[in-house]
Short mmCIF file of C-alpha atoms in Angstrom, two decimals:
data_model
loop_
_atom_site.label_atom_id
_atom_site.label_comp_id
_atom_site.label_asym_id
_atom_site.label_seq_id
_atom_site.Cartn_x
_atom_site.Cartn_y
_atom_site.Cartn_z
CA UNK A 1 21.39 -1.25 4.10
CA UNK A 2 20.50 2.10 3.38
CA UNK A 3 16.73 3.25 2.76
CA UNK A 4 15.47 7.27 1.76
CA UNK A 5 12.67 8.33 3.27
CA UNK A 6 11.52 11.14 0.23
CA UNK A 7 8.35 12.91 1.31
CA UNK A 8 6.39 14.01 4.12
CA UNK A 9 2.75 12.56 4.37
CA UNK A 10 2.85 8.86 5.47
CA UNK A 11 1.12 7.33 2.17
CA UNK A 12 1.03 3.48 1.55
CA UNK A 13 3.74 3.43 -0.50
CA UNK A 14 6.16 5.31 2.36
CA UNK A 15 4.37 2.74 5.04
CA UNK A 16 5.11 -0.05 3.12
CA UNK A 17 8.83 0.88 2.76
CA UNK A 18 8.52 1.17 6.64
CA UNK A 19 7.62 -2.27 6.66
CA UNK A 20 10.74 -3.31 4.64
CA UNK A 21 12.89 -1.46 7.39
CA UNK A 22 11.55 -3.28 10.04
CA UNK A 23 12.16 -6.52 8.04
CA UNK A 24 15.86 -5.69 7.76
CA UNK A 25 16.36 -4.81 10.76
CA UNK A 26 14.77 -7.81 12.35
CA UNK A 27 16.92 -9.96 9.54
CA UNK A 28 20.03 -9.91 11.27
CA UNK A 29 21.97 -9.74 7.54
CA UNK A 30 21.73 -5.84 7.47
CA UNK A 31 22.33 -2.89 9.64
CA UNK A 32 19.23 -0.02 8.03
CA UNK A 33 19.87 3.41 8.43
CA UNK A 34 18.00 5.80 6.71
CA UNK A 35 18.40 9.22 5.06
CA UNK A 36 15.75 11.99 5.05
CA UNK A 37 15.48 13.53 1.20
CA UNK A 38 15.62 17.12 0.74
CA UNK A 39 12.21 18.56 1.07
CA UNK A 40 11.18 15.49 3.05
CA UNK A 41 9.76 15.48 7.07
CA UNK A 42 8.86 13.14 9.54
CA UNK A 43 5.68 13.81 10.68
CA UNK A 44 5.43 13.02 14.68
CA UNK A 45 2.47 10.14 13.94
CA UNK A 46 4.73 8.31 11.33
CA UNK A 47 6.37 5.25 12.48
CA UNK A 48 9.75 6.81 11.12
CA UNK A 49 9.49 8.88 13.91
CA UNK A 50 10.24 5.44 16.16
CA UNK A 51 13.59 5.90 18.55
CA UNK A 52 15.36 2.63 17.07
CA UNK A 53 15.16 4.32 13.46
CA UNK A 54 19.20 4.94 12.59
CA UNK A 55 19.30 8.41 10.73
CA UNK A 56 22.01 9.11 8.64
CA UNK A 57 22.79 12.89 7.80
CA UNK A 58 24.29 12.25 4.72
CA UNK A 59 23.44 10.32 1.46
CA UNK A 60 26.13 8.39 0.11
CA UNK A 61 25.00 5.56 -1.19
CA UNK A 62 28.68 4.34 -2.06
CA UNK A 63 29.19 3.53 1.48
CA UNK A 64 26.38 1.09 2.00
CA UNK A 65 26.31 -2.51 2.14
CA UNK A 66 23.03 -2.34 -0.04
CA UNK A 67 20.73 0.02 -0.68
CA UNK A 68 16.49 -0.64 -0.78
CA UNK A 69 15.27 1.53 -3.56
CA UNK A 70 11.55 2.95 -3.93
CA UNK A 71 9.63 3.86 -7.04
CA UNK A 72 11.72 7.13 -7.99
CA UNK A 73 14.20 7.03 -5.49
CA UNK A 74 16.10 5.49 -8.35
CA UNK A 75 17.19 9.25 -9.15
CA UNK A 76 19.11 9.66 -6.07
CA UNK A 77 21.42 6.60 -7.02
CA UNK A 78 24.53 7.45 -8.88
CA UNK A 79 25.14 5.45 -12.59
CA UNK A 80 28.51 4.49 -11.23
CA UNK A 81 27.47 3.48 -8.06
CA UNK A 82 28.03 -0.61 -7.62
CA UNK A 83 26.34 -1.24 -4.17
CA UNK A 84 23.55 -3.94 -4.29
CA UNK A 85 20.38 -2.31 -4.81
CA UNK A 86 17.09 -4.26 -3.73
CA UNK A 87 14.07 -2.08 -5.29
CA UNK A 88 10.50 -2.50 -4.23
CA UNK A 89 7.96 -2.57 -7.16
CA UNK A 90 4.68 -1.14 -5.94
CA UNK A 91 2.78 -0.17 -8.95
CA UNK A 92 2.07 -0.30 -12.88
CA UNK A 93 3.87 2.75 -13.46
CA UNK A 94 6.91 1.20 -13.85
CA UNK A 95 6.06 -1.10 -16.67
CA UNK A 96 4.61 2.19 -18.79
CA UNK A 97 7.28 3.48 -21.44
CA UNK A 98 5.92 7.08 -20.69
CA UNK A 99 6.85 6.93 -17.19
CA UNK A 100 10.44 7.75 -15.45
CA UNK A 101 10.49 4.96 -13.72
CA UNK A 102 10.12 2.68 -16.70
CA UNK A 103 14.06 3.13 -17.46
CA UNK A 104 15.48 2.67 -14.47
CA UNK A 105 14.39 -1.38 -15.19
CA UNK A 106 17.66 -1.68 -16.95
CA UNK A 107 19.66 -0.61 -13.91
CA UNK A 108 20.53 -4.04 -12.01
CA UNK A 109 19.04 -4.45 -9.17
CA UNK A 110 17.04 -7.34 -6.68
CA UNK A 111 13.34 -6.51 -7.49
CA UNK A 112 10.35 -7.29 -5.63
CA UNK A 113 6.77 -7.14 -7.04
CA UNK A 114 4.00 -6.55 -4.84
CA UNK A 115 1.53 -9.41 -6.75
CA UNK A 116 2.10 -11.45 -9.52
CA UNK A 117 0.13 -9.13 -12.25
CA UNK A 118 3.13 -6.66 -12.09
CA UNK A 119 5.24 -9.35 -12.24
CA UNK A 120 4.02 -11.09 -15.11
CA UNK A 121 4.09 -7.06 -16.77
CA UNK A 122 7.87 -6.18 -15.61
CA UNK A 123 8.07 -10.05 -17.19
CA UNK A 124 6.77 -8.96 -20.54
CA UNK A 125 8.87 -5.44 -21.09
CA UNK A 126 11.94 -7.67 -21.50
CA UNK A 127 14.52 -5.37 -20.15
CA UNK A 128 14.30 -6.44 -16.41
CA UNK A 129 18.03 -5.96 -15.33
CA UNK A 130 18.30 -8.46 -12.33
CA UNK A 131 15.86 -11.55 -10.93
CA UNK A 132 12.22 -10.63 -9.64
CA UNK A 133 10.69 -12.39 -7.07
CA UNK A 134 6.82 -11.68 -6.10
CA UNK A 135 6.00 -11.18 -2.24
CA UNK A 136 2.46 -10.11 -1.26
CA UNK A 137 1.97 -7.07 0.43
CA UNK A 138 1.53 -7.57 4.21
CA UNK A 139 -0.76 -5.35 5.76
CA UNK A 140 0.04 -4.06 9.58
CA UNK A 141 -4.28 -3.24 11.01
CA UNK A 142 -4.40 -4.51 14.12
CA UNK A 143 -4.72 -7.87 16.06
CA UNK A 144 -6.68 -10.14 14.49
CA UNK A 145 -9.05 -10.53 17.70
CA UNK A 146 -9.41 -6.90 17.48
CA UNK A 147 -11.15 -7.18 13.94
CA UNK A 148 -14.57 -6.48 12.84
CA UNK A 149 -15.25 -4.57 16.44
CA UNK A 150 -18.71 -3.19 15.69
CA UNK A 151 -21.85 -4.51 14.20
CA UNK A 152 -22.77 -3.15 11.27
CA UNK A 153 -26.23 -1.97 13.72
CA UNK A 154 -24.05 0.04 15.82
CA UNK A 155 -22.12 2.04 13.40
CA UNK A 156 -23.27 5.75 13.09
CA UNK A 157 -22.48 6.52 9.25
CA UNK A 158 -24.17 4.81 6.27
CA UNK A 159 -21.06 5.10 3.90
CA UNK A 160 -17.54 6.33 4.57
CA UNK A 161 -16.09 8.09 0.85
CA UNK A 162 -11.96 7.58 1.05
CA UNK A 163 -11.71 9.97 -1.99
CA UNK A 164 -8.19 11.51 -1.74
CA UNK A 165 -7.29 9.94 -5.10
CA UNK A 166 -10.42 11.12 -7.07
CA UNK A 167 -11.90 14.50 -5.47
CA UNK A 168 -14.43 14.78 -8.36
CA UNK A 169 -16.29 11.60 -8.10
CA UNK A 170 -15.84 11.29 -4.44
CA UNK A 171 -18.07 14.85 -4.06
CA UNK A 172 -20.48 13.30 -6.76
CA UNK A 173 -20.84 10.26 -4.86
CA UNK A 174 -21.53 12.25 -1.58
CA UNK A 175 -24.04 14.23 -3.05
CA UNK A 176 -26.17 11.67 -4.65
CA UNK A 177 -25.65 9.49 -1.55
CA UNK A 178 -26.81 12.65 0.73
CA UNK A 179 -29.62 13.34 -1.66
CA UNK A 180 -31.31 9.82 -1.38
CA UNK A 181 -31.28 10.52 2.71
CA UNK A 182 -27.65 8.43 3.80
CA UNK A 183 -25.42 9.53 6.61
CA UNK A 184 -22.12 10.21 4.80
CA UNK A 185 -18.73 11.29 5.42
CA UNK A 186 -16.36 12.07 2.78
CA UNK A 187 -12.75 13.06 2.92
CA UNK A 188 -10.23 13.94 0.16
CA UNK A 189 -7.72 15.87 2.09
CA UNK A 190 -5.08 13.49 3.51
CA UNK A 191 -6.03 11.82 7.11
CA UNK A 192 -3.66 11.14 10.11
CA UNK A 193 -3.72 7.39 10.18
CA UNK A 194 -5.38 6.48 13.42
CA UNK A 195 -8.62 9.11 12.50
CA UNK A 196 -8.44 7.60 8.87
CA UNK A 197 -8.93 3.57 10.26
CA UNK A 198 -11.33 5.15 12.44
CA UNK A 199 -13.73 6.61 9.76
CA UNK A 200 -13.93 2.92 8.48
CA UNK A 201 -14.64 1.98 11.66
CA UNK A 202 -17.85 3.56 12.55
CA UNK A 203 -19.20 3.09 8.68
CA UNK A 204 -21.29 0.35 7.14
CA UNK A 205 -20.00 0.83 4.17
CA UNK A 206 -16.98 2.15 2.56
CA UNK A 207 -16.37 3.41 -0.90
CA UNK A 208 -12.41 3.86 -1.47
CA UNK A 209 -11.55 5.29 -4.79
CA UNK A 210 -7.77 4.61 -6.28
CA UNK A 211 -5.91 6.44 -9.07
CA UNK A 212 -6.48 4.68 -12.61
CA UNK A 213 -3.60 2.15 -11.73
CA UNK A 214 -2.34 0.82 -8.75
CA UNK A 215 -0.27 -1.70 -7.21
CA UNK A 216 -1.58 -2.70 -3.98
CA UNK A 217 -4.13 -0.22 -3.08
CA UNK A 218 -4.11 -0.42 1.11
CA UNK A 219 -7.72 1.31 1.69
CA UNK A 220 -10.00 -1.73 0.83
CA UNK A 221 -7.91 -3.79 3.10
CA UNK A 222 -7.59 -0.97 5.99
CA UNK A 223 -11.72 -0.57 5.57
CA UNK A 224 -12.45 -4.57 5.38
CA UNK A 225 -10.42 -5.07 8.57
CA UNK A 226 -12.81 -2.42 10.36
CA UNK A 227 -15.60 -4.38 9.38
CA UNK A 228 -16.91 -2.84 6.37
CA UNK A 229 -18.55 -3.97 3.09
CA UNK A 230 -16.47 -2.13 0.77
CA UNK A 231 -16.76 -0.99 -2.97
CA UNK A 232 -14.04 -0.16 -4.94
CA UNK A 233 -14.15 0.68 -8.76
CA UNK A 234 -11.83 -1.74 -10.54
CA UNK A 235 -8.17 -0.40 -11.74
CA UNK A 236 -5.57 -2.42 -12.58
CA UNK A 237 -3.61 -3.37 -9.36
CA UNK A 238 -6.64 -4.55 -7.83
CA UNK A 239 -6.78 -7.98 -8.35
CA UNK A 240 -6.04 -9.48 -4.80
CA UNK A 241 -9.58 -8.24 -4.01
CA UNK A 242 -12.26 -10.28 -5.64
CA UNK A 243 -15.41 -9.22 -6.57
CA UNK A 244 -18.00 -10.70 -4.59
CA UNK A 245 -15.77 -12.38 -2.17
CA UNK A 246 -13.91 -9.81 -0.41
CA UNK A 247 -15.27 -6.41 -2.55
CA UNK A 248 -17.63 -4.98 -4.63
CA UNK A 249 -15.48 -4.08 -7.87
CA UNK A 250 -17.85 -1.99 -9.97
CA UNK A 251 -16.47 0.02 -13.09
CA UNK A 252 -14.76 3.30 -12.30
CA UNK A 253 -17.83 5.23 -12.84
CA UNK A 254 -19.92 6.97 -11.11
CA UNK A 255 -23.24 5.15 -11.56
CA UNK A 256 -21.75 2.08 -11.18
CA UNK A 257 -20.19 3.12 -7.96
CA UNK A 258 -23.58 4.17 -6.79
CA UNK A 259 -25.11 1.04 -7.76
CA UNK A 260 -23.13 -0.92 -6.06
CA UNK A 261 -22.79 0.99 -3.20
CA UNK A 262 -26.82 0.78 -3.01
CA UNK A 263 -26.32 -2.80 -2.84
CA UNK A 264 -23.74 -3.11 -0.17
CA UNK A 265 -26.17 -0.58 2.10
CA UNK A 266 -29.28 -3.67 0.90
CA UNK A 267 -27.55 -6.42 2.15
CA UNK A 268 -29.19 -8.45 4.23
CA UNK A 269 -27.20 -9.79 7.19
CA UNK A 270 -26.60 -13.13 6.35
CA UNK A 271 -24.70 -11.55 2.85
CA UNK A 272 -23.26 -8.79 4.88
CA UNK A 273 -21.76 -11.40 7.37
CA UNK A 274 -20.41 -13.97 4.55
CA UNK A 275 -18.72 -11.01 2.95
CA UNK A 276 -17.07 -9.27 6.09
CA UNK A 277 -15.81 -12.59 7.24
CA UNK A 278 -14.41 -13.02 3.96
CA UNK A 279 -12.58 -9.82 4.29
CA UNK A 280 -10.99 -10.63 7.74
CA UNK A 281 -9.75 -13.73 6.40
CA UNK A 282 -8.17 -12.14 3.25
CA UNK A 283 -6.27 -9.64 6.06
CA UNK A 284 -5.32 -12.16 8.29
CA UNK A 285 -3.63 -13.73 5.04
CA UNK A 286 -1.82 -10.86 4.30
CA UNK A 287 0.37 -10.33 7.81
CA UNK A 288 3.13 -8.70 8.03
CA UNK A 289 4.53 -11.92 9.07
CA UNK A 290 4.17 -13.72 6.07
CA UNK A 291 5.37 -11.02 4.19
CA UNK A 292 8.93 -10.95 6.30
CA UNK A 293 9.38 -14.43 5.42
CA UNK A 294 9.04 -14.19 1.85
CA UNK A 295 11.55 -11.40 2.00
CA UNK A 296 13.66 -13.07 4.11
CA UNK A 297 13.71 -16.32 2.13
CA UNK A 298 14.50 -13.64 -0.68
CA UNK A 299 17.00 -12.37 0.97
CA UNK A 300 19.55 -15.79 0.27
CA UNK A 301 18.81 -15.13 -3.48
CA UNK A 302 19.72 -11.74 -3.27
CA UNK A 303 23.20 -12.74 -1.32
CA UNK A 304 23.83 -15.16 -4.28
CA UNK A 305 22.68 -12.60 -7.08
CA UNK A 306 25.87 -10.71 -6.56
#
């Protein structure tokens, strides 16, 4: 099975299609190999860099078992070609008429949707080519003994912005936070991994701001496994995290972000606790283990859809 690795910094949706390797090649169905894009890199932190990874110099998808497709990777699939195509659905973009990858729906393939709101959307479009099955996104933090490693006491910084997906409100929200006398550190400029989980990690409380529409959105998760009482304005894509339970899911504006993030820094520590535990439950949920045996399990339908 042939995957594309198209791009250079390791965003979620290029970690996720990591994942996906890793569950072929543990499968035993499916040889991967994979193909670096033109104008694409491995950086030497990304787990593409890994030894076992089987790089192929050329991309010819007509010589492939089966090819796993990602978001606009359909463009580097021929019209003519025949091979089996599995293709990961990780956001809303593909159910919008205005965007590309809206037509390639009607090219057959084996789909997977990350949560059952974009299924029930690629559902209501009506010109899915090819079953869809729904498999929650596993998320790859850390053992689960490892969670939750500092009190929220012992952590250094008030509020942790993630704001590479919204600059603008991110420096707003910094600013008023600053003004009103909190320790904060913001970031929109892309973060190796390892510094990124660490920013969560020494934060009581982290604000993580998506685009307008997501799919699964991995920063709430990454910042609730370190331990943090997160907010994160609501966008569609969200819904796995519940208001309340797991998040704080204000509107996607900027006083309502700061209200809410003036609440999470309130909470007293009976609150505090009940939420963070309910975080680290919702991760341990969604392993990477549970998500390779949904895709396995998948994988019989897809053998029977051709």
């Amino acid at each position: 099975m042939y995957f594309l690795h198209h791009g250079q910094k390791l965003v979620g949706a290029r970690l996720k299609l990591w994942h996906y390797y890793e569950h072929v090649r543990h499968s035993g169905l499916y040889d991967p190999a994979a193909v670096l894009a033109p104008d694409s890199a491995v950086l030497p932190e990304s787990p593409w860099a890994a030894p076992h990874v089987r790089w192929l110099e050329i991309w010819n998808p007509h010589e492939a078992d089966a090819l796993f497709v990602n978001g606009k990777q359909w463009r580097f699939v021929p019209e003519d070609c025949t091979v089996p195509v599995t293709n990961l659905i990780q956001s809303h973009y593909h159910v919008d008429p205005e965007d590309e990858r809206y037509s390639y729906l009607r090219r057959r393939a084996f789909r997977i949707s990350i949560n059952h709101e974009i299924t029930d959307a690629l559902a209501e479009t009506g010109i899915v080519n090819g079953p869809v099955v729904t498999i929650p996104v596993g998320i790859n933090i850390q053992p689960p003994s490892d969670l939750t490693p500092w009190t929220q006491d012992q952590r250094p910084v008030d509020v942790f912005i993630a704001g590479l997906k919204n600059p603008a409100i991110a420096a707003a929200l910094s600013d008023a936070l600053t003004a009103h006398g909190h320790v904060v550190v913001c970031s929109t400029d892309f973060l190796p991994r390892t510094e990124f989980l660490e920013c969560f990690r020494r934060a009581r409380v982290a604000i993580t701001l998506p685009f307008r529409a997501e799919g699964f959105f991995f920063p709430p998760s990454e910042a609730m496994a370190q331990g943090c009482i997160t907010v994160c304005p609501d966008a569609p894509g969200l819904g796995p995290y519940q208001h309340g339970l797991h998040v704080l899911r204000p509107s996607y504006d900027l006083d309502a972000i700061l209200t809410a993030t003036r609440q999470a820094l309130a909470f007293d520590n009976t609150t505090a606790e009940r939420m963070r535990s309910n975080a680290v439950a919702f991760v341990q949920r969604h392993t990477l283990e549970n998500e390779q045996r949904g895709f396995l399990d998948a994988l019989d339908a897809f053998e029977g859809a051709w």
